[in-house]
Amino acid sequence: MGNHMERLNYAEVPTVDPHGVDREEGPRIGVSYIFSGGEDDEDEPSGGGDNGAAADGTQPNSNPEETPFDPREEVECAVYKLDECVYEKSRRASSLEVYSPENLLNKCRAGDLVEFVAGGQYPHWAVYVGDFQVVHLHRAEVKSAFLTDAGRGRRCRIVNERYKFRARDPEVVVQSALEQVGLKDRELCWRNSEGFAAWCRFGRRELKAGGELQGGGCQTYTLHVLLGDQKYSHALEFQSLEDVIAEKRRGDYLGRTALLRELAAHLKTETGVH
């Protein structure tokens, strides 16, 4: 991932309910975040914490219609579990091109993962189940909707290759998604739309809220945020995959410029540079 790395080590154990219910609103205590931001299952900033603001006070735009998607603001990153890469989002690994929902329909196959993106927004994930429809976690409920409606005007792309886990058969992915339709609120086992969609495709316990605790303990994950020309990266350590996903998504929400500014401010604080 490059020849330079700034490493921050956070050893707190997540305090998430092992049944997948987070009863606390606002910033979560005891998880491996370096900054407390809010994200609910609506894929919008929550009312708690700093609403996703960067460390320097920068506020991303919360209206997708006001901020067009800018590919230059994409945050490229990779996630490692020990020495194994389990996730990568980079131009080197796969295309980051986006399409209108109408154009993406020609490329979708049942079981595909779809990501909707817009400037100043959390990315929203869904499972394409065929017949122009997706299943997704939205407003604390698993719903079925037409792909063209689910994105609420955002651009989109297929992201099957982001996670490096072995995918289940397409029919199993579709069945898993459809079986969850109607679950809501405290019945949910996923922290956000990405965790839900990825779980449908890969069936991994660690993609559920508290899943790693149920599996016998925490693991060490490292999120590498790629800087500049990909020769350098900034590394953050976490105790669970769900916490890595939450921090990764917060970076997508902030955008590359605000995130790099935040990292620079944090490093100045750590080193005492003024």
Coordinates of C-alpha atoms in Angstrom, one line a residue:
M1 CA 0.0 0.0 0.0
G2 CA 3.0 2.3 -0.2
N3 CA 6.2 3.1 1.6
H4 CA 5.0 5.5 4.2
M5 CA 2.4 5.1 6.9
E6 CA 1.2 7.1 9.9
R7 CA -0.3 4.7 12.3
L8 CA -2.8 5.4 15.0
N9 CA -3.7 2.6 17.4
Y10 CA -7.0 2.5 19.2
A11 CA -7.5 -0.5 21.5
E12 CA -11.1 0.1 22.8
V13 CA -13.5 -2.7 22.5
P14 CA -16.8 -1.8 20.7
T15 CA -19.7 -1.5 23.1
V16 CA -22.3 -2.4 20.5
D17 CA -25.2 -4.6 21.6
P18 CA -24.3 -8.2 20.4
H19 CA -27.9 -8.5 19.1
G20 CA -27.3 -5.7 16.6
V21 CA -29.2 -2.9 18.4
D22 CA -27.5 0.3 19.3
R23 CA -29.6 1.8 22.0
E24 CA -27.5 5.0 22.3
E25 CA -28.1 8.0 20.1
G26 CA -25.3 10.3 19.0
P27 CA -21.6 9.3 19.1
R28 CA -20.9 5.7 20.1
I29 CA -18.6 5.3 23.1
G30 CA -15.8 2.8 23.2
V31 CA -15.6 2.1 19.4
S32 CA -12.4 2.7 17.4
Y33 CA -13.3 6.1 15.8
I34 CA -10.8 8.8 15.8
F35 CA -13.6 11.4 15.4
S36 CA -17.2 11.0 16.5
G37 CA -19.5 11.5 13.7
G38 CA -23.1 10.4 13.3
E39 CA -24.6 8.2 10.6
D40 CA -28.0 6.5 10.9
D41 CA -29.5 3.9 8.6
E42 CA -30.9 6.6 6.5
D43 CA -27.4 7.3 5.2
E44 CA -27.7 10.9 6.3
P45 CA -25.9 12.6 9.2
S46 CA -27.7 12.0 12.5
G47 CA -28.7 14.6 15.0
G48 CA -26.0 13.5 17.4
G49 CA -22.3 14.4 17.5
D50 CA -20.9 16.8 15.0
N51 CA -23.1 15.8 12.1
G52 CA -20.1 14.5 10.2
A53 CA -18.2 17.8 10.3
A54 CA -14.4 17.6 9.8
A55 CA -12.1 18.4 12.6
D56 CA -11.6 21.9 11.3
G57 CA -15.3 22.5 11.4
T58 CA -15.9 22.0 7.6
Q59 CA -19.5 20.9 7.0
P60 CA -20.3 18.8 3.9
N61 CA -23.4 19.5 2.0
S62 CA -26.3 17.4 3.1
N63 CA -28.5 17.9 0.0
P64 CA -27.5 15.7 -3.0
E65 CA -29.2 18.0 -5.4
E66 CA -27.1 21.0 -4.3
T67 CA -23.7 19.3 -4.7
P68 CA -23.1 17.4 -8.0
F69 CA -21.0 14.2 -7.7
D70 CA -17.3 15.1 -8.2
P71 CA -15.0 12.1 -8.9
R72 CA -12.0 14.1 -7.7
E73 CA -13.5 14.0 -4.2
E74 CA -13.5 10.2 -4.0
V75 CA -11.6 8.8 -1.1
E76 CA -9.5 5.8 -2.2
C77 CA -8.8 3.3 0.6
A78 CA -8.1 -0.3 1.5
V79 CA -9.0 -2.4 4.5
Y80 CA -6.8 -5.2 5.9
K81 CA -7.5 -7.9 8.4
L82 CA -4.0 -8.6 9.7
D83 CA -2.2 -9.0 6.3
E84 CA -5.2 -9.9 4.2
C85 CA -6.9 -7.3 2.1
V86 CA -10.6 -7.6 2.6
Y87 CA -11.7 -4.4 0.8
E88 CA -10.3 -2.0 -1.7
K89 CA -11.7 1.1 -3.4
S90 CA -9.1 2.6 -5.8
R91 CA -8.8 3.4 -9.5
R92 CA -6.0 0.8 -9.6
A93 CA -8.3 -2.0 -8.4
S94 CA -11.5 -1.3 -10.4
S95 CA -13.3 1.4 -12.3
L96 CA -14.9 4.2 -10.3
E97 CA -17.1 5.4 -13.2
V98 CA -20.7 6.2 -12.3
Y99 CA -23.9 6.1 -14.4
S100 CA -27.4 7.3 -14.3
P101 CA -29.8 4.7 -12.8
E102 CA -31.4 4.3 -16.2
N103 CA -28.1 3.5 -17.8
L104 CA -27.0 1.2 -15.0
L105 CA -30.0 -1.0 -15.5
N106 CA -28.5 -2.3 -18.7
K107 CA -25.4 -3.5 -16.8
C108 CA -27.1 -5.0 -13.7
R109 CA -27.5 -8.7 -13.0
A110 CA -29.4 -10.3 -10.2
G111 CA -27.3 -10.4 -7.1
D112 CA -25.2 -7.3 -8.0
L113 CA -24.3 -4.7 -5.3
V114 CA -25.2 -1.2 -6.3
E115 CA -23.7 2.0 -4.8
F116 CA -25.5 5.4 -5.1
V117 CA -23.2 8.4 -4.7
A118 CA -23.6 12.2 -4.5
G119 CA -21.4 15.0 -3.1
G120 CA -21.7 15.5 0.6
Q121 CA -23.7 12.3 1.1
Y122 CA -23.1 9.0 2.7
P123 CA -23.0 6.4 -0.2
H124 CA -26.2 4.3 -0.3
W125 CA -25.9 0.6 -1.1
A126 CA -28.6 -1.8 -2.4
V127 CA -28.9 -5.4 -3.8
Y128 CA -30.2 -5.7 -7.3
V129 CA -32.8 -8.5 -7.3
G130 CA -34.0 -8.4 -11.0
D131 CA -37.0 -6.9 -12.7
F132 CA -35.6 -3.4 -12.3
Q133 CA -35.8 -3.6 -8.5
V134 CA -33.4 -3.5 -5.6
V135 CA -33.6 -4.3 -1.9
H136 CA -32.0 -1.8 0.5
L137 CA -31.9 -0.6 4.1
H138 CA -33.5 2.8 4.2
R139 CA -35.0 4.8 7.1
A140 CA -34.6 2.0 9.5
E141 CA -36.4 -0.5 7.3
V142 CA -35.4 -3.1 4.7
K143 CA -37.4 -2.1 1.6
S144 CA -37.9 -3.2 -2.0
A145 CA -37.9 -0.4 -4.6
F146 CA -37.2 0.3 -8.3
L147 CA -33.5 1.0 -8.8
T148 CA -34.4 4.3 -10.5
D149 CA -36.3 5.4 -7.3
A150 CA -33.9 4.0 -4.6
G151 CA -31.1 6.4 -5.5
R152 CA -33.2 9.6 -5.1
G153 CA -31.5 11.2 -8.1
R154 CA -27.9 10.0 -7.3
R155 CA -25.4 8.5 -9.8
C156 CA -24.6 4.9 -9.3
R157 CA -22.3 2.0 -10.1
I158 CA -21.9 -1.8 -9.5
V159 CA -19.5 -2.5 -6.7
N160 CA -19.3 -6.3 -6.5
E161 CA -15.5 -6.3 -6.4
R162 CA -15.0 -4.0 -3.5
Y163 CA -15.1 -6.6 -0.8
K164 CA -12.7 -9.5 -1.3
F165 CA -14.8 -12.2 0.3
R166 CA -16.1 -15.1 -1.7
A167 CA -19.6 -14.2 -3.0
R168 CA -22.6 -16.5 -2.6
D169 CA -24.5 -17.7 -5.7
P170 CA -26.7 -14.9 -7.2
E171 CA -29.9 -16.7 -6.4
V172 CA -28.8 -17.0 -2.7
V173 CA -27.9 -13.3 -2.7
V174 CA -31.4 -12.4 -4.0
Q175 CA -33.2 -14.8 -1.7
S176 CA -31.3 -13.4 1.3
A177 CA -32.2 -9.8 0.4
L178 CA -35.9 -10.6 -0.3
E179 CA -36.2 -12.5 3.0
Q180 CA -35.3 -9.4 5.0
V181 CA -37.9 -7.1 3.4
G182 CA -40.1 -5.6 6.1
L183 CA -37.6 -5.8 8.9
K184 CA -37.4 -2.5 10.7
D185 CA -36.1 -0.7 13.8
R186 CA -35.0 -3.1 16.5
E187 CA -35.3 -6.1 14.3
L188 CA -32.4 -4.9 12.2
C189 CA -28.9 -6.5 12.4
W190 CA -27.1 -4.0 10.3
R191 CA -25.7 -0.6 11.0
N192 CA -26.1 1.0 7.6
S193 CA -27.1 0.2 4.0
E194 CA -23.6 -1.0 3.0
G195 CA -23.4 -3.5 5.8
F196 CA -26.8 -4.9 4.9
A197 CA -26.1 -5.2 1.1
A198 CA -22.6 -6.7 1.6
W199 CA -24.1 -9.2 4.1
C200 CA -26.6 -10.3 1.5
R201 CA -23.9 -11.0 -1.1
F202 CA -21.2 -12.5 1.2
G203 CA -23.1 -13.8 4.2
R204 CA -20.3 -12.8 6.6
R205 CA -21.2 -12.5 10.2
E206 CA -18.8 -9.6 10.7
L207 CA -20.9 -7.4 8.4
K208 CA -23.7 -7.5 11.0
A209 CA -23.7 -5.1 14.0
G210 CA -21.9 -6.9 16.8
G211 CA -21.2 -9.9 14.6
E212 CA -17.6 -10.1 15.5
L213 CA -18.4 -10.3 19.2
Q214 CA -20.8 -13.1 18.5
G215 CA -18.0 -14.9 16.6
G216 CA -15.8 -15.1 19.6
G217 CA -14.0 -11.8 19.9
C218 CA -12.6 -8.7 18.2
Q219 CA -10.1 -8.7 15.3
T220 CA -7.5 -6.2 14.2
Y221 CA -8.4 -4.3 11.0
T222 CA -6.4 -1.5 9.4
L223 CA -8.0 1.1 7.2
H224 CA -5.5 2.6 4.8
V225 CA -6.5 6.0 3.4
L226 CA -4.6 6.5 0.2
L227 CA -2.9 9.8 -0.1
G228 CA -1.6 11.6 -3.2
D229 CA -0.3 9.3 -5.9
Q230 CA -1.0 6.0 -3.9
K231 CA 2.7 5.8 -2.8
Y232 CA 1.6 7.0 0.7
S233 CA -1.2 6.0 3.0
H234 CA -2.5 6.9 6.4
A235 CA -3.4 4.0 8.6
L236 CA -6.1 3.7 11.3
E237 CA -6.6 0.5 13.4
F238 CA -10.0 -0.8 14.5
Q239 CA -11.4 -3.7 16.5
S240 CA -14.2 -4.7 14.2
L241 CA -15.2 -4.6 10.5
E242 CA -18.4 -2.7 11.2
D243 CA -16.4 0.1 12.8
V244 CA -14.0 0.3 9.8
I245 CA -17.0 0.5 7.5
A246 CA -18.5 3.3 9.5
E247 CA -15.3 5.4 9.5
K248 CA -14.7 4.6 5.8
R249 CA -18.2 5.8 5.0
R250 CA -17.7 9.0 7.0
G251 CA -14.7 9.7 4.8
D252 CA -16.9 9.3 1.7
Y253 CA -19.4 11.7 3.3
L254 CA -16.7 14.3 4.0
G255 CA -15.0 14.0 0.6
R256 CA -11.3 13.9 -0.1
T257 CA -10.5 17.5 0.4
A258 CA -12.1 17.8 3.9
L259 CA -10.8 14.4 5.0
L260 CA -7.2 15.3 4.1
R261 CA -7.6 18.6 5.9
E262 CA -8.9 16.7 8.9
L263 CA -6.0 14.2 8.9
A264 CA -3.5 17.1 8.6
A265 CA -5.1 18.9 11.6
H266 CA -5.1 15.7 13.6
L267 CA -1.4 15.0 12.9
K268 CA -0.5 18.5 13.9
T269 CA -2.3 18.0 17.2
E270 CA -0.5 14.6 17.8
T271 CA 2.9 16.0 17.0
G272 CA 2.4 19.4 18.7
V273 CA 3.2 21.2 15.5
H274 CA 1.6 24.7 15.2

